[in-house]
């Protein structure tokens, strides 16, 4: 389809927006007893409910027409077949290969990548079992009790979030720690709590050049030596996950202690690769495989379900509606599950680093607004903090509510309370309320959109499906907005300037001069 036809589909969508401008979501519900059934779908063990967004059948048809017109299905095929769809970096985008079934094959540039994927996964899982069983020993002969993942961004957020989400499934006698920040308080806080002889450090970095990770890894190694380990003992306490074998070797980690991955795995899509090593140690190979299988189920659903039944497509189209037609600049992610408290941070990177772009694939200004600000936190806590803004603020912020039907704890009554709050908030946002006593400050405007994603339990399989759902949503939005979702040049400038300032070659701004003089005074104290 031509660009003109895609723009015609956008124009048709804008007309739907104008038609529904005065509509209320609660009235759409009142007018249609089957609204929930019409606007909810199940796939890969998840329920997606978009019925509390201000759309109707005609608007959804226009959204689906945009997806068709933008050749979303063809683009999806290109990703799954290993084409170099990351055009700005000339790379394939193949995180789906990391969770492909054992009988699958995927040839990229004449090479089947799946045997490599399987071989590394087998090494990851075998190593995880060695650590879990106590066969892998520290320098005094004791088994490992603490695993410290040193990494940042995609080399941190995925495994950190998933470890918290799946905490009931982790080994009891192993503690997982995550250090990301170059602020020494982060690493120091962990080192204070672990014994060197029982600690394994995983240096996780796709590039193995990231300043924060390299600084933390060097300090951790120096600390290990200070705690009595010899240079030869370092191999018992340090392993690496990276695509950069040379830099790993230069750091002093040998090839047998390095778990590779490939340039076609983006950092924010890398949880499924060896970057998930800490998680594999916590979960064991069975649990890690279950996570992959849940993602694989969602991959299958995304590939095969018709657009109108397809969860990632519908989630993406809902965002198109809220962002581009209704003009909402932010979206809140509110899991009603304490274990998913880190999901908003994970999705921030996934969505904002992928689609926070102002130029289209052709290098020209993007024609439509792209990724909204993604933020949020666990419910019910948010109700006592930022929900005031969601209900009565001047900006409308669509919300994603996420929850499991059944908990994994035995505390009676809590889950009913939790879920009652989730349902109440979606209703309150949608319905609003007139002031009960004429005081205008007590009125709720309502008509505020929300989306719900529910699953039976928060298992490794369901978490895998949930994360794959959002990954594919991000892909769909990249296609619909026409932006390069798989690069992240926007992080470069700040990194370069920090480098120059460290070398003393940066141009000091007023603030730096003030800081330097104060820091000199502090040094004298
Ligand atoms: O600075 C952004 C970024 O490049 C992310 O895209 C990436 O996930 C993170 O840094 C960490 O990179 P690496 O794994 O190479 O250390």
XYZ file of C-alpha atoms and ligand atoms in Angstrom:
541
model
C 0.000 0.000 0.000
C 1.248 3.501 -0.783
C 2.106 6.203 1.754
C -0.930 8.143 0.530
C -3.201 5.221 1.321
C -1.717 4.856 4.799
C -2.301 8.555 5.387
C -5.872 8.086 4.142
C -6.269 5.364 6.807
C -4.966 7.832 9.415
C -7.409 10.449 8.159
C -10.274 7.944 8.425
C -9.179 7.278 11.973
C -9.165 10.989 12.765
C -12.754 11.170 11.504
C -13.664 8.371 13.923
C -12.037 10.398 16.690
C -14.141 13.436 15.770
C -17.293 11.303 15.697
C -16.604 9.942 19.174
C -15.348 13.212 20.639
C -18.376 13.723 22.846
C -18.899 10.026 23.608
C -18.617 8.625 27.106
C -17.172 5.192 27.717
C -19.830 4.388 30.325
C -22.560 5.290 27.819
C -20.965 2.962 25.250
C -21.226 0.240 27.898
C -24.839 1.121 28.719
C -25.754 0.942 25.039
C -24.256 -2.505 24.472
C -24.713 -5.402 26.872
C -22.080 -7.351 24.927
C -19.406 -4.640 25.038
C -17.024 -6.597 27.271
C -17.256 -9.667 24.999
C -16.815 -7.519 21.904
C -13.730 -5.731 23.183
C -11.843 -8.447 25.029
C -9.759 -11.312 23.672
C -7.825 -14.253 25.085
C -4.526 -15.651 23.874
C -1.486 -17.472 25.273
C -3.152 -17.671 28.693
C -3.852 -13.929 28.950
C -7.057 -11.950 28.803
C -6.866 -8.513 27.203
C -9.797 -6.190 27.919
C -9.851 -2.950 25.929
C -13.555 -2.296 26.513
C -12.880 0.654 28.838
C -11.292 2.719 26.080
C -13.358 5.245 24.123
C -13.726 3.139 21.002
C -16.614 1.423 19.305
C -16.862 -1.182 16.528
C -16.477 1.399 13.785
C -13.409 2.942 15.408
C -11.862 -0.477 15.907
C -12.517 -1.295 12.242
C -10.688 1.911 11.263
C -7.780 0.981 13.546
C -7.607 -2.472 11.976
C -7.709 -0.901 8.529
C -4.667 1.181 9.488
C -2.835 -1.984 10.568
C -3.695 -3.641 7.255
C -2.761 -0.548 5.282
C 0.587 -0.213 7.062
C 1.270 -3.848 6.038
C 1.725 -4.905 9.627
C 1.329 -8.588 8.797
C 4.035 -8.403 6.146
C 6.362 -6.551 8.534
C 5.736 -9.205 11.189
C 6.696 -11.906 8.671
C 9.918 -10.046 7.896
C 10.898 -9.934 11.570
C 10.202 -13.637 12.150
C 12.081 -14.656 9.022
C 15.263 -12.885 10.107
C 15.310 -9.980 7.644
C 17.457 -7.023 8.685
C 14.506 -4.953 9.850
C 16.727 -2.939 12.197
C 17.612 -0.797 9.182
C 19.489 1.941 11.047
C 21.953 -0.630 12.413
C 21.644 -3.125 9.517
C 20.740 -5.989 11.825
C 18.091 -8.667 12.094
C 15.762 -8.555 15.112
C 15.464 -12.063 16.402
C 14.638 -12.205 20.094
C 11.891 -14.623 19.007
C 14.639 -17.071 17.942
C 15.770 -17.253 21.580
C 12.550 -18.996 22.524
C 11.863 -20.923 19.313
C 10.835 -24.574 19.592
C 13.415 -27.349 19.334
C 12.294 -28.431 15.878
C 12.474 -24.930 14.389
C 15.162 -23.661 11.999
C 15.972 -20.063 11.115
C 18.496 -19.250 8.419
C 20.025 -15.770 8.513
C 22.622 -14.932 5.839
C 22.893 -18.612 4.948
C 23.466 -19.703 8.546
C 20.918 -21.466 10.765
C 21.144 -19.492 14.009
C 19.104 -21.896 16.093
C 21.794 -24.542 16.761
C 23.929 -21.716 18.266
C 20.978 -20.528 20.340
C 20.362 -24.051 21.635
C 24.031 -24.657 22.400
C 24.319 -21.484 24.509
C 21.027 -22.207 26.251
C 22.264 -25.692 27.128
C 25.434 -24.146 28.621
C 23.412 -21.557 30.564
C 21.126 -24.210 31.990
C 23.954 -26.620 32.822
C 25.846 -23.833 34.593
C 22.689 -22.792 36.449
C 22.243 -26.355 37.684
C 25.899 -26.514 38.791
C 25.450 -23.386 40.902
C 22.080 -24.494 42.280
C 23.320 -27.954 43.224
C 26.370 -26.564 45.029
C 28.766 -28.252 42.602
C 30.205 -24.864 41.600
C 32.407 -23.787 44.513
C 33.981 -20.530 45.620
C 37.634 -20.035 46.513
C 37.341 -21.572 49.993
C 35.426 -24.596 48.693
C 32.007 -23.386 49.809
C 28.982 -23.448 47.475
C 27.578 -20.230 46.030
C 24.842 -18.539 48.049
C 24.756 -15.083 46.437
C 24.551 -14.255 42.746
C 25.243 -10.622 41.852
C 24.251 -9.533 38.344
C 26.249 -6.474 37.309
C 24.627 -4.828 34.293
C 22.443 -1.875 33.352
C 19.461 -1.143 31.091
C 18.522 -4.272 29.192
C 21.294 -6.194 30.930
C 19.632 -5.517 34.278
C 15.950 -4.575 34.096
C 14.648 -7.820 32.572
C 16.287 -10.336 34.919
C 15.800 -8.022 37.927
C 12.091 -7.557 37.210
C 11.526 -11.245 36.370
C 13.356 -12.415 39.518
C 11.038 -10.270 41.641
C 7.971 -11.350 39.667
C 8.785 -15.034 40.066
C 10.089 -14.864 43.631
C 7.935 -17.806 44.845
C 9.607 -19.962 42.170
C 13.225 -19.143 43.082
C 15.647 -21.393 44.991
C 15.392 -20.694 48.734
C 19.084 -21.029 49.474
C 20.349 -18.626 46.806
C 19.955 -14.839 46.920
C 19.891 -12.885 43.647
C 21.206 -9.310 43.723
C 21.238 -6.709 40.956
C 23.723 -3.862 40.704
C 23.259 -1.309 37.925
C 24.045 2.207 39.065
C 27.546 3.635 38.794
C 26.747 5.333 42.108
C 29.003 3.323 44.414
C 26.166 3.192 46.941
C 24.551 0.511 44.776
C 27.466 -1.944 44.684
C 28.590 -1.095 48.216
C 25.097 -1.844 49.514
C 25.266 -5.341 48.036
C 28.887 -6.066 48.996
C 27.992 -5.259 52.608
C 25.470 -8.085 52.570
C 27.420 -10.913 50.915
C 30.414 -13.101 51.777
C 33.032 -13.136 48.993
C 33.678 -16.884 49.265
C 29.983 -17.600 48.541
C 29.385 -14.984 45.858
C 29.239 -15.301 42.087
C 29.361 -12.135 39.971
C 27.765 -12.166 36.532
C 29.059 -9.291 34.415
C 26.221 -8.796 31.930
C 26.840 -6.394 29.079
C 26.074 -6.777 25.398
C 28.891 -4.418 24.415
C 31.142 -4.953 27.441
C 32.083 -1.290 27.192
C 29.263 0.272 29.209
C 30.895 2.655 31.662
C 28.707 1.856 34.665
C 29.026 -1.904 34.275
C 32.757 -1.834 33.683
C 33.315 0.373 36.754
C 31.167 -1.873 38.952
C 32.797 -5.052 37.617
C 36.303 -3.692 38.259
C 35.365 -2.648 41.805
C 33.752 -6.012 42.505
C 36.868 -7.818 41.339
C 39.126 -5.593 43.479
C 36.824 -6.258 46.466
C 37.037 -10.020 45.885
C 40.835 -9.810 46.007
C 40.663 -7.654 49.166
C 38.545 -10.381 50.745
C 41.366 -12.874 50.361
C 40.888 -14.396 46.908
C 43.980 -14.918 44.732
C 44.052 -13.826 41.095
C 43.581 -17.477 40.079
C 40.404 -17.592 42.199
C 38.706 -14.862 40.184
C 37.543 -17.495 37.645
C 35.490 -19.177 40.384
C 33.609 -15.956 41.086
C 33.249 -14.132 37.773
C 31.396 -15.099 34.630
C 30.385 -12.850 31.750
C 27.452 -12.556 29.359
C 28.262 -10.566 26.254
C 28.558 -10.361 22.477
C 32.106 -8.977 22.815
C 34.449 -11.930 23.429
C 37.571 -9.779 23.047
C 36.600 -7.291 25.759
C 35.545 -10.137 28.063
C 38.967 -11.758 27.620
C 40.686 -8.409 28.231
C 38.782 -8.130 31.536
C 40.264 -11.497 32.500
C 37.271 -13.797 32.081
C 38.087 -16.917 30.059
C 36.017 -18.260 27.166
C 34.604 -21.145 29.218
C 33.196 -18.631 31.704
C 31.630 -16.489 29.003
C 28.086 -16.965 27.722
C 27.668 -15.339 24.319
C 24.721 -13.870 22.499
C 24.365 -12.078 19.183
C 24.006 -8.626 17.670
C 20.469 -9.489 16.540
C 19.325 -9.478 20.183
C 18.530 -5.931 21.296
C 19.483 -5.117 24.902
C 15.891 -4.468 25.937
C 14.784 -7.741 24.308
C 17.584 -9.842 25.797
C 16.021 -11.408 28.903
C 15.547 -14.636 26.923
C 19.231 -14.914 26.034
C 22.151 -15.666 28.356
C 21.372 -12.244 29.884
C 18.782 -14.255 31.814
C 21.558 -16.310 33.471
C 20.882 -14.995 37.000
C 17.226 -15.835 36.533
C 18.059 -19.307 35.190
C 20.134 -19.874 38.346
C 17.245 -18.755 40.544
C 14.537 -20.640 38.658
C 16.466 -23.694 37.500
C 16.366 -24.874 33.906
C 12.778 -26.091 34.135
C 11.516 -22.704 35.300
C 13.619 -20.844 32.736
C 12.296 -23.108 29.966
C 8.752 -22.430 31.203
C 9.361 -18.672 30.871
C 10.577 -19.203 27.296
C 7.643 -21.453 26.477
C 5.138 -18.795 27.624
C 6.827 -16.260 25.355
C 6.826 -18.819 22.537
C 3.078 -19.290 22.971
C 2.573 -15.544 22.585
C 4.874 -15.546 19.525
C 2.667 -18.216 17.963
C -0.472 -16.252 18.793
C 1.019 -13.043 17.371
C 2.031 -14.832 14.164
C -1.187 -16.707 13.589
C -4.180 -14.932 15.107
C -6.111 -12.685 12.710
C -5.512 -8.978 13.382
C -8.907 -8.528 15.039
C -8.167 -11.356 17.503
C -4.489 -10.598 17.994
C -3.555 -9.385 21.478
C -0.334 -7.483 20.645
C -2.037 -5.864 17.646
C -5.065 -4.814 19.695
C -2.884 -3.466 22.501
C -0.885 -1.444 19.962
C -4.034 -0.137 18.248
C -5.444 0.926 21.614
C -2.288 2.959 22.121
C -2.638 4.481 18.633
C -6.135 5.554 19.599
C -5.174 7.006 22.969
C -1.924 8.618 21.837
C -2.686 9.820 18.334
C -6.447 10.276 18.219
C -7.167 11.297 21.805
C -3.776 12.993 22.204
C -2.765 11.505 25.565
C 0.947 11.977 26.178
C 1.496 9.446 28.967
C 0.360 5.980 29.975
C 0.452 4.489 33.458
C 1.240 0.811 34.043
C -0.279 -0.323 37.326
C 0.116 -4.007 38.155
C -2.101 -5.079 41.046
C 0.622 -7.482 42.076
C 3.486 -6.490 44.327
C 5.766 -8.923 42.514
C 5.340 -6.887 39.326
C 6.348 -3.615 40.963
C 9.358 -3.358 38.619
C 7.330 -3.970 35.457
C 6.798 -0.226 34.802
C 10.575 0.354 34.890
C 11.125 -2.563 32.512
C 8.434 -1.290 30.134
C 9.868 2.217 30.266
C 13.015 0.961 28.598
C 11.197 -1.416 26.262
C 8.736 1.181 25.016
C 10.512 4.518 25.399
C 13.937 3.403 24.173
C 12.315 1.589 21.237
C 9.729 4.083 20.067
C 10.799 7.350 21.677
C 11.910 8.573 18.239
C 11.169 11.808 16.393
C 12.277 10.709 12.928
C 10.737 8.128 10.653
C 12.634 5.353 8.892
C 13.326 7.744 6.014
C 15.093 10.220 8.326
C 12.259 12.735 7.987
C 10.204 14.118 10.886
C 7.700 11.420 11.990
C 4.176 12.231 10.830
C 2.510 11.184 14.064
C 3.350 11.495 17.761
C 5.295 8.463 18.984
C 5.831 6.705 22.337
C 4.066 8.287 25.291
C 5.766 8.649 28.654
C 5.406 5.303 30.425
C 5.355 5.320 34.194
C 3.585 3.633 37.069
C 3.941 1.352 40.051
C 2.148 -1.378 41.949
C -1.460 -1.081 43.053
C -2.916 -0.604 45.572
C -0.017 1.632 46.714
C -0.479 4.046 43.812
C -4.062 4.716 44.926
C -2.640 6.511 47.934
C -0.217 8.548 45.878
C -0.683 9.407 42.193
C -4.241 8.176 41.612
C -5.475 11.633 42.642
C -3.901 12.876 39.389
C -5.372 9.989 37.378
C -8.908 10.761 38.593
C -8.930 14.557 38.762
C -5.773 15.863 37.047
C -5.951 18.142 33.995
C -4.284 15.495 31.807
C -5.947 12.212 31.013
C -3.542 9.281 31.491
C -4.720 5.905 30.174
C -3.893 3.058 32.542
C -2.846 -0.566 31.983
C -4.094 -2.682 34.894
C -2.410 -6.084 35.225
C -3.229 -8.867 37.689
C -3.397 -12.594 38.359
C -6.697 -14.245 39.279
C -5.124 -16.349 42.035
C -2.237 -15.458 44.354
C 0.758 -17.591 45.346
C 0.579 -16.839 49.047
C -1.704 -18.288 51.661
C -2.891 -15.115 53.381
C -6.667 -15.271 53.523
C -8.705 -12.388 52.201
C -5.882 -10.285 50.756
C -6.386 -11.207 47.152
C -10.091 -10.372 47.218
C -9.234 -6.951 48.618
C -6.566 -6.424 45.988
C -8.778 -7.416 43.066
C -11.778 -5.451 44.363
C -9.563 -2.380 44.260
C -8.417 -3.067 40.703
C -11.976 -3.423 39.418
C -13.139 -0.406 41.438
C -10.424 1.821 39.972
C -11.249 0.898 36.374
C -14.920 1.640 37.058
C -14.210 4.888 38.890
C -11.956 6.137 36.098
C -14.616 5.297 33.530
C -17.800 6.370 35.318
C -16.708 9.278 37.434
C -19.276 10.768 39.789
C -21.162 13.992 40.310
C -20.356 15.796 43.532
C -22.450 14.297 46.363
C -22.842 17.652 48.126
C -22.380 20.326 45.499
C -18.698 20.787 46.374
C -17.074 20.790 42.895
C -13.808 19.412 44.289
C -15.581 16.163 45.081
C -16.723 15.555 41.499
C -14.976 13.003 39.274
C -15.142 13.672 35.535
C -14.781 9.984 34.601
C -14.501 8.984 30.937
C -10.860 8.086 31.572
C -9.637 5.043 29.638
C -8.039 1.905 30.993
C -7.013 -1.494 29.683
C -6.825 -4.696 31.732
C -4.603 -7.742 31.301
C -5.456 -10.726 33.493
C -3.945 -14.180 33.844
C -4.726 -17.204 36.003
C -1.505 -17.076 38.066
C 1.801 -15.272 37.763
C 3.805 -18.332 36.652
C 6.996 -18.333 34.554
C 4.845 -19.219 31.509
C 2.429 -16.360 32.016
C 5.192 -13.851 32.706
C 6.862 -14.962 29.468
C 3.600 -14.431 27.579
C 3.017 -11.037 29.206
C 6.474 -9.728 28.315
C 6.248 -11.078 24.763
C 2.858 -9.361 24.461
C 4.453 -5.999 25.230
C 7.482 -6.738 23.008
C 5.215 -7.392 20.040
C 3.086 -4.380 20.885
C 6.246 -2.271 20.657
C 7.069 -3.838 17.289
C 3.552 -3.136 15.961
C 3.723 0.485 17.084
C 7.116 0.915 15.423
C 5.557 -0.245 12.146
C 2.450 1.938 12.536
C 4.434 5.032 13.485
C 7.102 4.206 10.893
C 9.998 4.676 13.317
C 13.163 2.591 13.804
C 12.286 0.708 17.002
C 15.537 -1.164 17.396
C 18.258 1.470 17.738
C 18.936 3.838 20.632
C 21.161 6.615 19.317
C 19.471 8.976 21.744
C 21.570 7.658 24.611
C 24.896 8.562 22.948
C 25.353 12.297 23.497
C 25.158 12.262 27.280
C 27.579 9.315 27.414
C 30.085 11.165 25.210
C 29.869 14.377 27.218
C 30.382 12.492 30.495
C 33.470 10.929 28.913
C 34.857 14.345 27.906
C 34.152 15.820 31.330
C 36.001 12.940 32.971
C 38.994 13.631 30.736
C 38.756 17.317 31.622
C 38.090 18.288 28.002
C 34.400 19.138 28.348
C 33.241 22.750 28.409
C 32.343 23.396 32.050
C 28.938 24.965 32.509
C 28.271 27.248 35.482
C 26.944 24.361 37.524
C 30.103 22.297 37.013
C 32.309 25.164 38.153
C 30.204 25.557 41.311
C 30.298 21.801 41.931
C 34.083 21.605 41.462
C 34.759 24.351 43.956
C 32.387 22.803 46.537
C 33.860 19.344 45.932
C 37.366 20.731 46.559
C 36.142 22.158 49.860
C 34.553 18.816 50.787
C 37.858 17.060 50.017
C 39.617 19.330 52.497
C 37.185 18.405 55.299
O 22.617 3.179 27.068
C 21.572 2.398 26.623
C 21.975 0.967 26.448
O 22.736 0.825 25.301
C 20.761 0.050 26.412
O 20.180 -0.025 25.159
C 21.330 -1.229 26.889
O 20.342 -2.133 27.296
C 22.202 -0.729 28.024
O 22.740 0.487 27.551
C 23.300 -1.651 28.460
O 24.151 -1.958 27.414
P 25.177 -3.157 27.523
O 24.417 -4.414 27.694
O 25.973 -3.120 26.257
O 26.071 -2.905 28.729
